[in-house]
Amino acid sequence: MADILAFAETRGGALRPVAGEVVATARKLADQMGGQVVAVVVGGPGSAEAASGLSRFGADRILVCEAESLSLYQPDAAVELLASVTESVAPGAILFPASAQGKDLAARVAARLDVALGSEATEIVLEDGNPVISRPMYGGKAYGRFRFLDSPALISIRPNVFPATVDPREAVVESLAPVDVSPRTRVVAVEAAERAALDVREAPVVVAGGRGLQDAGNWQLLEDLVDALGDEATLGASRAVVDAGWRPHSEQVGQTGKVVSPNLYFAVGISGAIQHLAGMRTAGVIVAVNKDAEAPIFGVANYGVVGDLFEVLPRLTEEIRAARRSGG
Amino acid sequence: MRSIVCIKRVPDSEARLRVAADGLAIESSGVKFSMNPYDEFALEEALRLKEQFGEGSVTAITVGPDDSRETLRSALAMGADEGVLLRSAGSYDGLAIARALADEITTREYDLVLFGKQAIDDDGMQVPAMVAQLLSLPCATVVVDLQIEGGIATAKREIEGGHEIVEFDLPGVVAAQKGLNEPRYPSLKGIMAAKRKPLDEKDIVLVEPKIELLTLTPPPARPEPQIVGEGADAVPELVRRLREEAKVL
Ligand SMILES: Cc1cc2nc3c(=O)[nH]c(=O)nc-3n(C[C@H](O)[C@H](O)[C@H](O)COP(=O)(O)OP(=O)(O)OC[C@H]3O[C@@H](n4cnc5c(N)ncnc54)[C@H](O)[C@@H]3O)c2cc1C
Ligand SMILES: Nc1ncnc2c1ncn2[C@@H]1O[C@H](COP(=O)(O)O)[C@@H](O)[C@H]1O
């Protein structure tokens, strides 16, 4: 019997989408291990109220540390809070989102607790009562299965892979007093990207463009497709177009960009270099549009259209609009 | 600015990799190895800081087998002043590596310890923040911009949908993301000079891992690719399959 701690990330007093995935994954694990799900929320004003929503995903206890000083991520305070909660709950595992904040925090907590961390897990199962994870390595060229030799097992889960299954509980919300630390690392501000779009790592649908688009000005074609696909969709890019300065690095998919696992990935005018595939081969459904029938992207695509993207894209946008209008 | 840069020898990002017969490692014969690409950004930043401040040093450290000497030589050729090889087998436990690095770093004087944000072999994304925690140092990970003035570092770190601005007093830890800078190529002069630069080697023993690799397997196969058709005329059929077969629209 062991409880599972779930670090539920907030920003600006609201839960981030991955928070539901982390808590729901913890719920599954707790059911198998016969324990409770203890969600931990650290954030600024509004966090406690937002946190109560975690009962929907199966949290039994919700521990909230809400303070003005925690409005931005404060790693030193967060590490000490998690260390003290770990001491009182003695969990069998601690789950984090493999987000920018989750990865940073998980590594610090692992060193603080002197236990191992398994990053970006895409599967968690129980073997002999202990968690075993699978995680992509070598840019997705191989998958490793790992067993933890000590407790708690620290695991960060890849966004968009584990479902945020609804499994409501009557949760108790308890408040945690901030621990007194003099912060060494000070997060002083957050700058939002110009486009307040979904991050490419967390979007369920990604429309990615490559050098085949020929010019930054042609991105309107991809934006139209994103628009047709609705608010779950966002843009991605190959490194070639990021290096050309057509798109920001934050959109780059691949080994030196972001690793994405959307349900649906459009690769438009992207050849499918091995470093690009490293970033998107775990997508659910891959659609490739390329004029070169030999392009390696077709080797991983579920569906391919061979042709000139300047003809295919407008038609695709139109047909998808029509399909969604007819209740798709 | 005195910088320590932690670098790792990894299979080149172009390399096609196969799982070795024992199912516990990558088949390394015939594979080209390079310096981890993110570590090049870290090293470049250290070199620029030394140039900017007009004084200081750049020390490259690696934990790994004998072959890692090659990677240290590349770092020296790029412009690092000295290399340190902590010779040992690798470990899949990032914390064991972090401890070895921290034990070495703590014996030295430095203003900044730089890392890549991720090693592209184990994709652990953990060693930099672990070293910082072990040494009670401030730390910014996934850094795309770094400014240092009056003993204070201001780092811009990439987060979903934007950036965080992180400040800390030196000494501290920075983990580099692509975008931080454009790494230089070693010059011929640099390559020659590297042969005379100090390269210290010592054997170390890593702490016992707390995580165990059970199996390494090729990635799950993707479904058989289907070419739906050619040109815009194939679009209605594509949309039909996306709706009815794949059910993603
Ligand atoms: C260390 C390292 C790390 C790297 N990391 C990454 C990474 O993270 N992400 C990444 O993407 N790359 C990465 N790369 C670069 C990678 O090797 C490729 O160079 C890059 O992915 C190519 O981008 P692309 O597909 O847009 O361009 P190209 O390879 O030039 O492909 C353009 C494609 O567009 C097609 N095309 C052209 N015109 C049309 C048209 N009118 N209609 C339809 N199709 C058309 C062409 O047939 C071609 O297939 C990395 C490389 C290295 C060495
Ligand atoms: N064996 C090693 N020797 C030196 N530095 C390392 C080693 N392993 C990881 N690092 C550093 O830590 C960073 C992140 O690695 P990882 O946490 O394994 O993804 C790398 O980019 C290196 O800077």
XYZ file of C-alpha atoms and ligand atoms in Angstrom:
653
model
C 0.000 0.000 0.000
C 1.429 3.310 -1.016
C 0.085 6.731 -1.779
C 1.024 8.586 -4.945
C 1.988 12.254 -4.966
C 0.957 14.160 -8.062
C 2.533 17.535 -8.736
C -0.238 19.518 -10.434
C 1.254 22.497 -12.222
C -0.436 25.898 -12.219
C 0.282 29.135 -13.988
C -1.323 32.470 -13.159
C -3.522 30.831 -10.539
C -4.998 28.326 -13.011
C -4.262 24.640 -13.527
C -2.236 23.837 -16.619
C -3.728 21.211 -18.984
C -1.098 18.632 -17.977
C -2.248 18.798 -14.345
C -5.273 16.639 -15.157
C -3.073 14.111 -16.956
C -0.726 13.827 -13.977
C -3.498 13.395 -11.412
C -5.440 10.904 -13.559
C -2.261 8.869 -14.091
C -1.592 8.932 -10.352
C -5.174 7.724 -9.787
C -4.599 4.655 -11.955
C -1.363 3.873 -10.185
C -2.853 4.432 -6.725
C -5.731 2.076 -7.502
C -3.233 -0.632 -8.391
C -1.014 0.075 -5.415
C -3.955 0.389 -3.029
C -3.239 3.927 -1.906
C -4.497 7.468 -2.137
C -3.759 10.212 -4.627
C -2.287 13.255 -2.949
C -2.164 16.219 -5.329
C 0.261 19.025 -4.549
C -0.369 22.496 -5.900
C 2.019 25.413 -5.490
C 1.065 28.796 -6.875
C -0.212 32.335 -6.563
C -3.663 33.668 -5.680
C -6.442 31.598 -7.224
C -4.509 28.328 -7.042
C -6.514 26.882 -4.151
C -9.776 27.410 -5.945
C -8.409 25.984 -9.180
C -6.913 23.047 -7.287
C -10.283 21.875 -5.999
C -10.983 20.885 -9.618
C -8.434 18.072 -9.284
C -10.976 15.921 -7.450
C -12.487 15.371 -10.900
C -9.414 13.415 -11.968
C -9.363 11.318 -8.831
C -7.408 13.226 -6.183
C -8.274 12.115 -2.623
C -6.316 14.858 -0.920
C -5.317 18.176 -2.406
C -2.509 20.023 -0.650
C -2.255 23.648 -1.706
C 0.425 26.148 -0.966
C -0.947 29.461 -2.173
C 1.001 32.685 -1.725
C 1.540 35.901 -3.614
C 5.281 35.132 -3.623
C 4.571 31.862 -5.452
C 2.782 33.475 -8.409
C 5.812 32.667 -10.526
C 7.673 29.362 -10.299
C 10.066 29.526 -7.328
C 12.177 26.377 -7.542
C 13.838 26.534 -4.124
C 10.524 26.934 -2.302
C 8.877 24.239 -4.422
C 11.686 21.736 -3.759
C 11.490 22.217 0.009
C 7.693 21.985 -0.014
C 7.771 18.720 -1.915
C 10.495 17.378 0.341
C 8.432 18.098 3.436
C 5.247 16.644 1.927
C 7.204 13.552 0.913
C 8.399 13.150 4.448
C 4.877 13.243 5.884
C 3.081 11.220 3.169
C 5.840 8.685 2.426
C 4.549 8.102 -1.126
C 5.487 5.143 -3.295
C 5.867 7.411 -6.305
C 5.849 11.094 -7.197
C 4.529 12.078 -10.607
C 5.441 15.291 -12.391
C 4.480 16.591 -15.812
C 7.427 16.546 -18.221
C 6.827 20.262 -18.793
C 9.419 23.031 -18.545
C 8.611 23.484 -14.875
C 7.977 19.835 -14.093
C 11.301 18.657 -15.520
C 13.263 21.363 -13.727
C 11.563 20.660 -10.416
C 11.627 16.849 -10.655
C 15.419 16.809 -11.113
C 15.940 19.059 -8.119
C 13.597 16.989 -5.952
C 15.351 13.768 -6.990
C 18.708 15.164 -5.864
C 17.130 16.545 -2.675
C 15.593 13.149 -1.792
C 18.509 11.113 -3.137
C 16.363 8.958 -5.431
C 16.331 8.283 -9.165
C 14.197 10.127 -11.705
C 12.697 8.598 -14.850
C 12.004 11.405 -17.344
C 9.309 11.649 -20.010
C 7.702 8.290 -19.333
C 5.197 7.208 -21.956
C 3.983 4.157 -20.017
C 3.820 3.178 -16.355
C 2.921 -0.346 -15.235
C 3.174 -2.183 -11.957
C 5.480 -5.190 -11.726
C 5.734 -7.037 -8.410
C 3.992 -4.081 -6.829
C 6.540 -1.557 -8.054
C 6.312 0.963 -10.882
C 8.118 0.135 -14.114
C 8.281 2.813 -16.789
C 8.924 2.907 -20.514
C 10.547 5.981 -21.939
C 11.903 7.009 -25.321
C 15.688 7.396 -25.480
C 18.194 8.242 -28.190
C 15.730 10.715 -29.683
C 13.077 8.020 -29.862
C 15.357 5.586 -31.710
C 14.967 3.164 -28.778
C 12.709 2.699 -25.771
C 14.011 1.786 -22.330
C 12.049 -0.057 -19.635
C 13.237 0.894 -16.173
C 12.615 -0.359 -12.670
C 13.194 1.732 -9.569
C 15.452 0.296 -6.890
C 14.432 2.760 -4.199
C 11.320 4.590 -3.053
C 9.707 6.944 -3.912
C 9.951 6.447 -7.660
C 10.172 9.862 -9.313
C 8.579 9.941 -12.748
C 7.827 12.753 -15.180
C 5.175 11.940 -17.768
C 5.217 13.149 -21.354
C 2.351 15.582 -22.056
C -0.496 14.355 -24.268
C 0.325 10.672 -23.791
C -1.593 9.724 -20.638
C -5.342 10.455 -20.758
C -6.844 12.955 -18.282
C -9.525 10.426 -17.371
C -12.356 11.756 -15.246
C -12.842 9.677 -12.069
C -14.330 12.006 -9.440
C -13.627 11.712 -5.704
C -14.709 13.640 -2.629
C -11.427 15.373 -2.103
C -10.271 17.257 0.945
C -8.429 20.495 0.214
C -5.765 21.247 2.817
C -3.560 24.284 2.874
C 0.190 24.049 3.227
C 2.209 26.819 4.818
C 5.055 28.036 2.615
C 8.418 26.821 3.832
C 10.912 29.454 4.755
C 13.744 29.412 2.237
C 15.973 32.163 0.985
C 15.657 31.663 -2.756
C 18.897 31.137 -4.638
C 17.198 31.032 -8.016
C 14.766 33.898 -8.537
C 12.186 33.802 -11.304
C 11.428 37.491 -11.754
C 9.106 37.605 -14.755
C 7.306 35.624 -17.415
C 7.239 36.849 -20.982
C 4.408 35.403 -23.012
C 5.016 34.614 -26.653
C 3.460 37.093 -29.096
C 0.900 34.545 -30.171
C -0.968 33.275 -27.132
C -1.346 29.930 -28.860
C -1.174 26.437 -27.455
C 2.358 25.203 -27.013
C 3.348 22.733 -29.697
C 4.195 20.140 -27.012
C 0.748 20.225 -25.515
C -1.512 20.730 -28.503
C -3.594 17.707 -29.576
C -3.211 18.727 -33.224
C -0.044 20.114 -34.823
C 0.347 21.550 -38.317
C 4.062 21.674 -39.057
C 5.687 23.321 -42.033
C 9.110 22.913 -43.605
C 11.332 24.382 -46.259
C 8.820 23.265 -48.889
C 6.767 26.345 -47.993
C 9.480 28.412 -49.680
C 8.866 31.633 -47.783
C 7.785 32.888 -44.368
C 4.945 34.750 -46.066
C 3.373 31.438 -47.091
C 2.637 30.486 -43.483
C -0.835 31.943 -43.924
C -1.671 28.649 -45.669
C -0.778 26.713 -42.513
C -2.506 29.221 -40.259
C -5.666 28.768 -42.281
C -5.448 25.013 -41.762
C -4.872 25.486 -38.015
C -7.881 27.751 -37.947
C -10.000 25.163 -39.744
C -8.913 22.466 -37.268
C -10.157 24.507 -34.309
C -8.666 25.627 -31.027
C -6.926 22.317 -30.294
C -4.510 22.941 -33.167
C -1.256 24.850 -33.284
C 1.746 25.396 -35.550
C 5.035 23.484 -35.634
C 8.153 23.856 -37.757
C 11.204 22.014 -39.043
C 14.652 23.216 -38.081
C 15.337 24.388 -41.627
C 12.651 27.055 -41.384
C 13.648 28.033 -37.844
C 17.260 28.447 -38.945
C 16.030 30.516 -41.893
C 14.334 32.814 -39.401
C 10.867 32.143 -40.812
C 9.556 30.725 -37.542
C 10.512 31.049 -33.856
C 12.553 28.312 -32.207
C 9.703 27.642 -29.791
C 7.859 25.964 -32.689
C 10.725 23.678 -33.744
C 9.922 19.978 -33.610
C 12.744 17.454 -33.429
C 15.844 16.382 -31.654
C 17.026 19.944 -30.994
C 13.504 21.269 -30.745
C 10.486 19.866 -29.005
C 9.297 16.311 -28.812
C 5.589 16.193 -29.494
C 2.922 13.493 -29.224
C -0.269 15.016 -30.614
C -3.206 12.894 -31.768
C -2.784 14.315 -35.239
C 0.364 15.720 -36.885
C 0.502 17.303 -40.330
C 3.983 17.442 -41.892
C 3.787 19.831 -44.823
C 6.821 20.365 -47.050
C 9.001 18.535 -44.531
C 11.377 15.890 -45.838
C 11.470 13.801 -42.659
C 15.140 14.006 -41.636
C 16.056 11.634 -38.821
C 16.316 14.564 -36.360
C 12.819 15.733 -37.271
C 11.373 12.222 -36.885
C 12.929 12.102 -33.396
C 10.492 14.827 -32.413
C 7.227 13.509 -33.803
C 7.303 9.788 -34.441
C 5.168 9.105 -31.379
C 2.288 11.190 -32.757
C -0.985 9.268 -33.022
C -1.759 9.877 -36.692
C 0.760 11.454 -39.052
C -0.294 13.050 -42.337
C 2.425 14.012 -44.818
C 2.113 16.328 -47.787
C 5.194 16.369 -49.981
C 5.808 16.613 -53.714
C 8.592 14.041 -53.534
C 7.173 10.513 -53.326
C 10.564 9.311 -52.049
C 10.667 11.715 -49.079
C 11.419 9.759 -45.880
C 8.482 11.412 -44.112
C 6.206 9.016 -46.037
C 7.908 6.146 -44.215
C 6.343 7.173 -40.893
C 3.137 8.790 -42.153
C -0.162 6.988 -41.652
C -1.515 8.908 -44.619
C 0.449 10.572 -47.371
C -0.509 12.854 -50.217
C 2.096 13.245 -52.935
C 1.727 16.654 -54.495
C 2.330 20.367 -54.519
C 1.440 21.725 -51.107
C 0.306 24.997 -52.657
C -2.504 23.069 -54.334
C -3.150 20.516 -51.608
C -3.297 22.833 -48.586
C -6.097 25.198 -49.660
C -8.201 22.201 -50.626
C -7.428 20.453 -47.341
C -8.417 23.527 -45.343
C -11.642 23.786 -47.311
C -12.551 20.095 -46.926
C -11.769 20.075 -43.211
C -13.907 23.176 -42.679
C -16.739 21.451 -44.509
C -16.272 18.218 -42.578
C -16.299 19.989 -39.223
C -19.350 22.018 -40.200
C -21.241 18.859 -40.998
C -20.699 17.785 -37.403
C -17.400 15.872 -37.624
C 34.750 34.499 -15.911
C 35.831 31.036 -14.822
C 33.532 28.451 -16.336
C 33.238 24.715 -16.023
C 31.445 23.002 -18.895
C 30.127 19.458 -18.539
C 30.158 17.646 -21.856
C 29.154 14.176 -22.960
C 30.099 11.946 -25.862
C 26.937 10.671 -27.558
C 25.975 8.910 -30.799
C 25.764 11.548 -33.544
C 22.224 12.789 -34.144
C 22.414 11.438 -37.728
C 23.367 7.945 -36.594
C 21.037 5.045 -37.269
C 21.032 3.022 -34.075
C 20.401 -0.637 -33.363
C 19.847 -2.288 -30.013
C 22.732 -4.603 -29.086
C 22.183 -8.347 -28.811
C 21.900 -8.254 -25.009
C 18.968 -5.835 -25.276
C 20.611 -3.555 -22.730
C 22.587 -1.103 -24.851
C 22.966 0.449 -28.260
C 25.220 -1.359 -30.724
C 28.111 1.091 -30.825
C 30.317 -0.460 -33.483
C 30.144 1.507 -36.720
C 28.371 4.396 -35.002
C 29.790 7.908 -35.242
C 29.999 9.697 -31.903
C 30.062 13.461 -31.334
C 29.879 15.975 -28.553
C 26.272 16.253 -27.362
C 24.887 19.117 -29.507
C 23.491 21.037 -26.513
C 26.895 20.872 -24.829
C 28.321 22.762 -27.810
C 26.012 25.664 -26.957
C 27.198 25.497 -23.347
C 30.860 25.468 -24.362
C 30.375 28.294 -26.851
C 28.741 30.421 -24.146
C 31.650 29.796 -21.778
C 34.139 30.800 -24.482
C 32.205 33.975 -25.244
C 32.015 34.931 -21.576
C 35.750 34.535 -21.213
C 36.241 36.720 -24.280
C 33.712 39.273 -23.078
C 35.304 39.647 -19.647
C 38.814 39.495 -21.095
C 39.901 37.036 -18.439
C 39.032 33.704 -16.933
C 39.187 30.061 -17.906
C 37.121 27.315 -19.462
C 37.397 23.778 -18.096
C 35.610 20.908 -19.850
C 34.698 17.886 -17.720
C 33.262 14.580 -18.806
C 32.320 11.334 -17.086
C 32.731 8.389 -19.385
C 34.892 5.680 -20.895
C 38.323 6.205 -22.474
C 36.761 7.187 -25.820
C 35.434 10.365 -24.199
C 38.972 11.757 -24.432
C 38.184 12.474 -28.084
C 35.254 14.670 -27.059
C 37.447 16.562 -24.614
C 39.955 17.119 -27.436
C 37.156 18.632 -29.553
C 36.329 20.943 -26.645
C 39.984 21.969 -26.350
C 40.079 22.552 -30.111
C 37.043 24.826 -29.848
C 38.930 26.840 -27.254
C 38.575 25.292 -23.783
C 41.736 25.677 -21.673
C 41.801 22.288 -19.999
C 39.968 18.993 -20.021
C 39.152 16.556 -17.238
C 38.220 12.944 -17.919
C 36.542 11.197 -15.018
C 36.968 7.702 -16.321
C 34.216 5.242 -15.546
C 31.515 3.233 -17.207
C 28.345 5.219 -17.780
C 25.172 4.991 -15.748
C 21.501 5.238 -16.620
C 20.993 6.947 -13.267
C 21.459 10.682 -13.863
C 21.934 11.213 -10.138
C 25.009 8.959 -10.101
C 26.542 11.056 -12.903
C 25.510 14.271 -11.171
C 27.248 13.146 -7.968
C 30.479 12.373 -9.776
C 30.400 15.767 -11.498
C 29.511 17.575 -8.273
C 32.366 15.864 -6.405
C 34.829 17.098 -9.027
C 33.340 20.579 -9.418
C 33.426 21.217 -5.693
C 37.236 20.886 -5.678
C 37.536 23.771 -8.161
C 37.048 27.517 -8.284
C 34.438 28.773 -10.707
C 31.830 31.420 -11.405
C 29.587 29.390 -13.660
C 28.920 25.714 -14.408
C 27.409 25.139 -17.838
C 25.587 22.100 -19.194
C 23.548 21.140 -22.206
C 19.850 20.994 -21.398
C 19.720 17.320 -22.366
C 22.017 14.517 -23.450
C 20.627 13.092 -26.697
C 21.479 9.518 -25.744
C 19.691 8.906 -22.445
C 17.491 12.012 -22.900
C 17.569 12.317 -19.119
C 17.053 16.100 -18.778
C 18.135 15.984 -15.183
C 21.894 16.161 -14.560
C 22.212 20.006 -14.539
C 19.510 20.701 -11.938
C 20.731 17.746 -9.863
C 24.285 19.075 -9.765
C 22.936 22.489 -8.750
C 20.870 20.977 -5.960
C 23.783 18.853 -4.718
C 26.081 21.885 -4.635
C 23.404 24.262 -3.275
C 23.847 26.456 -6.337
C 21.220 28.522 -8.147
C 20.261 27.115 -11.526
C 18.450 28.000 -14.721
C 17.637 25.215 -17.198
C 16.654 25.390 -20.906
C 18.367 28.765 -21.276
C 18.184 30.672 -24.574
C 19.776 33.935 -23.425
C 22.293 34.735 -20.710
C 23.553 38.106 -19.502
C 26.055 38.552 -16.691
C 26.688 41.865 -14.987
C 28.052 42.758 -11.597
C 28.110 39.158 -10.426
C 24.440 38.626 -11.271
C 23.241 36.336 -14.037
C 19.998 36.986 -15.892
C 18.845 34.002 -17.892
C 15.901 33.600 -20.199
C 14.491 30.100 -20.026
C 12.070 28.563 -22.454
C 8.688 27.580 -21.073
C 5.436 26.611 -22.787
C 4.123 29.643 -24.645
C 6.903 32.032 -23.630
C 9.937 32.579 -21.432
C 10.781 32.907 -17.772
C 13.341 35.475 -16.687
C 15.549 33.991 -13.988
C 18.085 35.869 -11.891
C 20.758 34.588 -9.580
C 24.009 35.572 -7.923
C 27.148 33.828 -9.167
C 28.324 31.160 -8.839
C 25.505 29.277 -10.498
C 24.429 26.643 -13.003
C 23.083 27.171 -16.528
C 21.780 24.495 -18.909
C 21.882 25.572 -22.556
C 19.105 25.255 -25.101
C 19.455 25.753 -28.838
C 19.158 29.458 -29.637
C 21.602 30.528 -26.913
C 24.339 31.083 -29.514
C 25.867 29.672 -32.690
C 28.765 27.355 -31.735
C 32.041 28.006 -33.538
C 33.909 25.416 -35.558
C 37.382 24.579 -34.304
C 40.041 26.323 -36.394
C 43.106 24.484 -37.653
C 45.132 26.531 -35.199
C 42.741 25.496 -32.430
C 43.118 21.835 -33.329
C 46.916 22.105 -33.234
C 46.869 24.028 -29.960
C 44.554 21.445 -28.398
C 47.330 18.849 -28.526
C 49.376 20.822 -26.033
C 46.591 21.723 -23.636
C 46.318 19.926 -20.284
C 44.033 16.912 -20.205
C 43.720 15.420 -16.764
C 42.473 11.846 -16.360
C 41.399 9.976 -13.281
C 39.536 6.785 -12.565
C 36.393 7.172 -10.520
C 33.719 4.833 -9.192
C 30.101 5.908 -9.598
C 27.624 5.387 -6.757
C 25.247 2.453 -7.149
C 22.359 3.316 -9.499
C 18.862 3.589 -8.053
C 17.200 2.810 -11.350
C 17.766 -0.270 -13.473
C 17.391 -0.704 -17.211
C 15.395 -3.898 -17.811
C 15.297 -3.833 -21.604
C 16.062 -1.546 -24.484
C 13.906 -2.111 -27.559
C 13.420 -0.515 -30.955
C 10.581 1.997 -30.989
C 7.089 0.582 -31.454
C 6.503 0.132 -35.180
C 4.307 2.700 -36.864
C 1.342 1.440 -38.852
C 2.021 0.616 -42.495
C 2.143 3.948 -44.354
C -0.576 4.570 -46.915
C -0.273 6.921 -49.852
C -3.798 8.227 -50.240
C -3.209 9.723 -53.672
C -1.675 12.507 -55.670
C -2.417 16.219 -55.651
C -5.467 18.122 -54.453
C -7.794 15.455 -55.814
C -6.654 13.102 -53.068
C -7.861 15.475 -50.351
C -11.518 14.334 -50.047
C -10.365 10.744 -49.607
C -7.737 11.841 -47.043
C -10.356 13.712 -45.033
C -12.712 10.740 -45.226
C -10.039 8.404 -43.834
C -9.098 10.870 -41.110
C -12.744 10.984 -40.034
C -13.911 7.445 -40.517
C -10.806 5.298 -40.201
C -8.517 7.251 -37.865
C -11.355 9.171 -36.186
C -9.192 12.206 -35.531
C -11.334 14.917 -37.092
C 22.524 18.037 -34.628
C 21.331 18.262 -35.523
C 20.088 18.473 -34.940
C 18.964 18.701 -35.747
N 17.750 18.905 -35.136
C 16.643 19.071 -35.898
C 15.361 19.265 -35.290
O 15.226 19.339 -34.066
N 14.287 19.397 -36.089
C 14.363 19.362 -37.451
O 13.337 19.489 -38.114
N 15.561 19.209 -38.049
C 16.701 19.084 -37.302
N 17.919 18.961 -37.933
C 17.993 19.248 -39.368
C 17.585 18.096 -40.276
O 18.726 17.297 -40.511
C 17.033 18.645 -41.605
O 18.001 19.465 -42.199
C 15.743 19.452 -41.488
O 14.788 18.752 -40.713
C 15.175 19.718 -42.868
O 14.036 20.539 -42.812
P 12.911 20.450 -43.935
O 12.334 19.100 -43.965
O 11.984 21.594 -43.693
O 13.708 20.820 -45.253
P 14.158 19.901 -46.459
O 14.887 18.701 -46.020
O 14.797 20.812 -47.421
O 12.785 19.374 -47.051
C 11.867 20.164 -47.742
C 10.826 19.216 -48.296
O 9.803 19.975 -48.902
C 9.390 19.302 -50.073
N 8.797 20.294 -50.966
C 9.421 21.320 -51.608
N 8.543 22.043 -52.300
C 7.332 21.474 -52.113
C 6.032 21.763 -52.592
N 5.778 22.810 -53.402
N 5.029 20.964 -52.212
C 5.248 19.912 -51.389
N 6.451 19.586 -50.913
C 7.493 20.366 -51.265
C 10.627 18.661 -50.615
O 10.301 17.548 -51.412
C 11.374 18.259 -49.343
O 11.060 16.935 -48.954
C 19.064 18.730 -37.159
C 20.308 18.499 -37.741
C 21.438 18.273 -36.954
C 22.754 18.012 -37.617
N 28.559 11.614 -18.445
C 28.506 12.948 -18.453
N 29.651 13.674 -18.362
C 29.618 15.031 -18.381
N 28.475 15.734 -18.465
C 27.311 15.062 -18.564
C 27.260 13.647 -18.553
N 25.969 13.268 -18.654
C 25.237 14.405 -18.738
N 26.048 15.494 -18.670
C 25.659 16.915 -18.763
O 24.309 17.068 -18.379
C 23.515 17.535 -19.478
C 22.147 16.925 -19.432
O 22.240 15.520 -19.484
P 21.004 14.556 -19.141
O 20.445 15.026 -17.851
O 21.600 13.208 -19.078
O 20.029 14.716 -20.277
C 24.346 17.206 -20.705
O 24.011 18.057 -21.784
C 25.764 17.423 -20.184
O 26.062 18.811 -20.144
